[in-house]
mmCIF file of C-alpha atoms in Angstrom:
data_model
loop_
_atom_site.group_PDB
_atom_site.id
_atom_site.type_symbol
_atom_site.label_atom_id
_atom_site.label_comp_id
_atom_site.label_asym_id
_atom_site.label_seq_id
_atom_site.Cartn_x
_atom_site.Cartn_y
_atom_site.Cartn_z
ATOM 1 C CA MET A 1 -7.589 86.064 -12.150
ATOM 2 C CA ALA A 2 -8.052 83.087 -9.813
ATOM 3 C CA GLU A 3 -8.527 83.805 -6.140
ATOM 4 C CA SER A 4 -5.480 83.032 -4.016
ATOM 5 C CA TYR A 5 -5.249 80.130 -1.586
ATOM 6 C CA LEU A 6 -5.273 82.641 1.261
ATOM 7 C CA GLY A 7 -8.245 84.504 -0.146
ATOM 8 C CA LEU A 8 -10.225 81.271 -0.392
ATOM 9 C CA TYR A 9 -9.288 80.318 3.159
ATOM 10 C CA LEU A 10 -10.323 83.689 4.514
ATOM 11 C CA ARG A 11 -13.572 83.694 2.566
ATOM 12 C CA PHE A 12 -14.292 80.158 3.825
ATOM 13 C CA ARG A 13 -13.679 81.272 7.418
ATOM 14 C CA GLY A 14 -15.656 84.502 6.983
ATOM 15 C CA LEU A 15 -12.548 86.550 7.774
ATOM 16 C CA HIS A 16 -12.896 89.450 5.417
ATOM 17 C CA SER A 17 -13.226 93.189 5.635
ATOM 18 C CA PHE A 18 -14.266 95.755 3.091
ATOM 19 C CA ARG A 19 -12.317 98.767 1.868
ATOM 20 C CA SER A 20 -15.484 100.157 0.409
ATOM 21 C CA SER A 21 -18.997 98.943 -0.147
ATOM 22 C CA ILE A 22 -17.943 97.648 -3.573
ATOM 23 C CA THR A 23 -14.412 96.226 -3.346
ATOM 24 C CA PRO A 24 -13.737 93.412 -0.846
ATOM 25 C CA ALA A 25 -10.273 93.180 0.689
ATOM 26 C CA TYR A 26 -9.202 90.091 2.598
ATOM 27 C CA VAL A 27 -7.445 90.308 5.902
ATOM 28 C CA GLU A 28 -3.956 88.835 5.704
ATOM 29 C CA TYR A 29 -3.759 85.507 7.560
ATOM 30 C CA SER A 30 -0.955 85.596 10.092
ATOM 31 C CA LEU A 31 0.213 82.303 11.539
ATOM 32 C CA GLU A 32 1.930 84.052 14.444
ATOM 33 C CA ASP A 33 -1.124 86.216 15.231
ATOM 34 C CA THR A 34 -3.380 83.158 15.164
ATOM 35 C CA ILE A 35 -1.050 81.284 17.509
ATOM 36 C CA ALA A 36 -0.819 84.297 19.835
ATOM 37 C CA LYS A 37 -4.629 84.519 19.890
ATOM 38 C CA PHE A 38 -4.859 80.893 21.032
ATOM 39 C CA PHE A 39 -2.549 81.582 23.963
ATOM 40 C CA THR A 40 -4.869 84.363 25.181
ATOM 41 C CA LYS A 41 -7.478 81.629 25.742
ATOM 42 C CA THR A 42 -5.367 79.349 27.929
ATOM 43 C CA SER A 43 -2.996 79.625 30.862
ATOM 44 C CA ALA A 44 -0.480 77.399 29.043
ATOM 45 C CA THR A 45 2.402 79.155 27.320
ATOM 46 C CA ARG A 46 3.732 78.548 23.836
ATOM 47 C CA GLU A 47 7.141 77.785 25.284
ATOM 48 C CA ALA A 48 5.698 75.113 27.609
ATOM 49 C CA CYS A 49 3.722 73.601 24.716
ATOM 50 C CA ASP A 50 6.754 73.536 22.426
ATOM 51 C CA GLU A 51 8.884 71.923 25.148
ATOM 52 C CA LYS A 52 6.196 69.297 25.812
ATOM 53 C CA ALA A 53 5.840 68.584 22.081
ATOM 54 C CA ALA A 54 9.609 68.216 21.669
ATOM 55 C CA SER A 55 9.790 65.793 24.592
ATOM 56 C CA LEU A 56 6.868 63.717 23.292
ATOM 57 C CA LEU A 57 7.605 63.748 19.550
ATOM 58 C CA GLY A 58 11.347 64.238 19.249
ATOM 59 C CA GLY A 59 13.048 66.022 16.391
ATOM 60 C CA SER A 60 12.403 69.647 15.617
ATOM 61 C CA ILE A 61 8.995 71.170 16.242
ATOM 62 C CA SER A 62 7.207 73.367 13.704
ATOM 63 C CA PRO A 63 3.693 74.832 13.822
ATOM 64 C CA ALA A 64 1.089 73.545 11.376
ATOM 65 C CA PRO A 65 0.602 76.132 8.605
ATOM 66 C CA ILE A 66 -3.086 76.646 9.413
ATOM 67 C CA GLN A 67 -4.115 76.756 13.068
ATOM 68 C CA GLY A 68 -7.521 76.320 14.650
ATOM 69 C CA ASP A 69 -9.188 78.939 16.817
ATOM 70 C CA CYS A 70 -9.110 76.817 19.972
ATOM 71 C CA SER A 71 -5.982 74.757 19.452
ATOM 72 C CA TYR A 72 -2.263 74.992 18.781
ATOM 73 C CA THR A 73 -0.928 72.263 16.489
ATOM 74 C CA VAL A 74 2.710 71.400 15.824
ATOM 75 C CA TYR A 75 4.520 68.775 13.773
ATOM 76 C CA GLY A 76 7.511 66.896 15.142
ATOM 77 C CA GLY A 77 9.671 63.842 14.741
ATOM 78 C CA ALA A 78 12.646 63.214 12.481
ATOM 79 C CA HIS A 79 10.470 63.730 9.375
ATOM 80 C CA SER A 80 7.576 65.709 10.912
ATOM 81 C CA GLU A 81 5.609 62.473 10.992
ATOM 82 C CA PHE A 82 3.903 63.196 14.314
ATOM 83 C CA VAL A 83 1.421 65.802 15.528
ATOM 84 C CA ALA A 84 0.987 67.339 18.951
ATOM 85 C CA GLN A 85 -2.159 69.338 19.523
ATOM 86 C CA PHE A 86 -2.879 71.547 22.502
ATOM 87 C CA ARG A 87 -6.572 72.315 22.927
ATOM 88 C CA VAL A 88 -8.338 74.540 25.418
ATOM 89 C CA GLN A 89 -9.462 72.138 28.139
ATOM 90 C CA SER A 90 -13.121 73.077 27.743
ATOM 91 C CA LEU A 91 -12.958 71.743 24.162
ATOM 92 C CA SER A 92 -11.034 68.549 24.844
ATOM 93 C CA LEU A 93 -11.250 65.701 22.360
ATOM 94 C CA ARG A 94 -13.555 62.789 23.084
ATOM 95 C CA LEU A 95 -11.117 59.905 22.951
ATOM 96 C CA GLN A 96 -13.899 57.293 22.950
ATOM 97 C CA THR A 97 -15.317 58.834 19.771
ATOM 98 C CA ALA A 98 -11.869 58.897 18.148
ATOM 99 C CA ALA A 99 -11.313 55.240 19.110
ATOM 100 C CA LEU A 100 -14.687 54.282 17.622
ATOM 101 C CA ALA A 101 -13.866 56.163 14.407
ATOM 102 C CA ARG A 102 -10.579 54.256 14.177
ATOM 103 C CA LYS A 103 -12.363 50.964 14.788
ATOM 104 C CA ILE A 104 -14.783 51.734 11.955
ATOM 105 C CA HIS A 105 -12.390 53.362 9.474
ATOM 106 C CA GLY A 106 -9.104 51.688 10.381
ATOM 107 C CA ASN A 107 -5.870 53.441 9.433
ATOM 108 C CA LEU A 108 -7.743 56.407 7.931
ATOM 109 C CA VAL A 109 -8.107 57.625 11.518
ATOM 110 C CA PRO A 110 -4.961 58.070 13.612
ATOM 111 C CA THR A 111 -4.667 56.767 17.149
ATOM 112 C CA ILE A 112 -4.857 59.727 19.528
ATOM 113 C CA THR A 113 -3.115 59.625 22.890
ATOM 114 C CA TYR A 114 -3.799 62.000 25.765
ATOM 115 C CA HIS A 115 -0.834 63.434 27.684
ATOM 116 C CA GLY A 116 -2.391 65.557 30.423
ATOM 117 C CA GLN A 117 -2.793 69.292 30.891
ATOM 118 C CA LEU A 118 -0.494 72.298 30.731
ATOM 119 C CA GLY A 119 -1.053 75.591 32.499
ATOM 120 C CA ASP A 120 -2.463 76.922 35.745
ATOM 121 C CA ILE A 121 -5.404 74.751 36.869
ATOM 122 C CA SER A 122 -7.154 77.776 38.391
ATOM 123 C CA GLN A 123 -7.585 79.026 34.791
ATOM 124 C CA GLU A 124 -8.289 77.414 31.400
ATOM 125 C CA THR A 125 -5.585 74.802 30.812
ATOM 126 C CA ALA A 126 -4.519 73.165 27.544
ATOM 127 C CA SER A 127 -5.131 69.456 26.958
ATOM 128 C CA VAL A 128 -2.221 67.697 25.238
ATOM 129 C CA TYR A 129 -2.747 65.105 22.483
ATOM 130 C CA CYS A 130 -0.359 63.262 20.166
ATOM 131 C CA LEU A 131 -0.994 61.316 16.981
ATOM 132 C CA GLU A 132 0.709 60.195 13.804
ATOM 133 C CA ARG A 133 0.207 62.362 10.742
ATOM 134 C CA THR A 134 -1.986 60.699 8.166
ATOM 135 C CA PRO A 135 -0.998 60.921 4.497
ATOM 136 C CA GLY A 136 -2.752 63.332 2.175
ATOM 137 C CA ILE A 137 -4.022 66.856 2.635
ATOM 138 C CA SER A 138 -6.228 68.273 5.341
ATOM 139 C CA TYR A 139 -9.883 69.020 4.761
ATOM 140 C CA ILE A 140 -9.250 72.776 4.827
ATOM 141 C CA GLU A 141 -6.457 72.408 2.245
ATOM 142 C CA PHE A 142 -8.829 70.411 0.052
ATOM 143 C CA ARG A 143 -11.543 73.052 0.432
ATOM 144 C CA LEU A 144 -9.127 75.849 -0.409
ATOM 145 C CA ALA A 145 -7.878 74.066 -3.522
ATOM 146 C CA ASN A 146 -11.458 73.644 -4.756
ATOM 147 C CA THR A 147 -12.807 76.835 -6.326
ATOM 148 C CA TYR A 148 -16.255 75.516 -7.211
ATOM 149 C CA ALA A 149 -19.377 76.822 -5.457
ATOM 150 C CA GLU A 150 -20.395 74.864 -2.351
ATOM 151 C CA ASP A 151 -23.624 73.624 -3.973
ATOM 152 C CA SER A 152 -22.155 72.965 -7.445
ATOM 153 C CA LYS A 153 -22.634 69.568 -9.097
ATOM 154 C CA TYR A 154 -18.873 69.079 -8.824
ATOM 155 C CA ASN A 155 -18.840 69.591 -5.037
ATOM 156 C CA VAL A 156 -21.917 67.439 -4.543
ATOM 157 C CA ALA A 157 -20.178 64.645 -6.480
ATOM 158 C CA LEU A 158 -16.996 65.065 -4.388
ATOM 159 C CA ARG A 159 -18.942 64.827 -1.145
ATOM 160 C CA ALA A 160 -20.853 61.786 -2.419
ATOM 161 C CA GLY A 161 -17.547 60.118 -3.333
ATOM 162 C CA LEU A 162 -16.153 60.879 0.111
ATOM 163 C CA MET A 163 -19.183 59.327 1.804
ATOM 164 C CA VAL A 164 -18.982 56.199 -0.382
ATOM 165 C CA ASP A 165 -15.250 55.866 0.344
ATOM 166 C CA LEU A 166 -15.809 56.198 4.096
ATOM 167 C CA ALA A 167 -18.711 53.736 4.027
ATOM 168 C CA ARG A 168 -16.578 50.984 2.440
#
């Protein structure tokens, strides 16, 4: 039986536990738990982030299905065509690097705009960024859909193709 999307994600992230020394059991990924964990790392609140995202993006706000450890990402706009990301301030994005990537790779890289901080400045705040969603799937979704070993000929060929495409 093929491993589930969730199982692959958890294995990729190293998030597994063992029922016994023989049978692995994967921890269930919880979007809400992951989001809650982010908000233990910042003085910003989810409510403040959602309100800020709604005011910046318009439309209804919905969390991205897979969240990072140090960020909270939501989609917004009439057709969820925009992204707002709230990152712990200590791991803020380097906008100069993002601008250079866009200059090199054009529309493959979205324009990122900075919209200040949320939270109590005497503690870790959240940096606010907005960008347009790019078409396609995310890297993690691609990795999860690919069940070949990391060092397989298939994966090596995929990575080579990616590098050639980006170099064009």
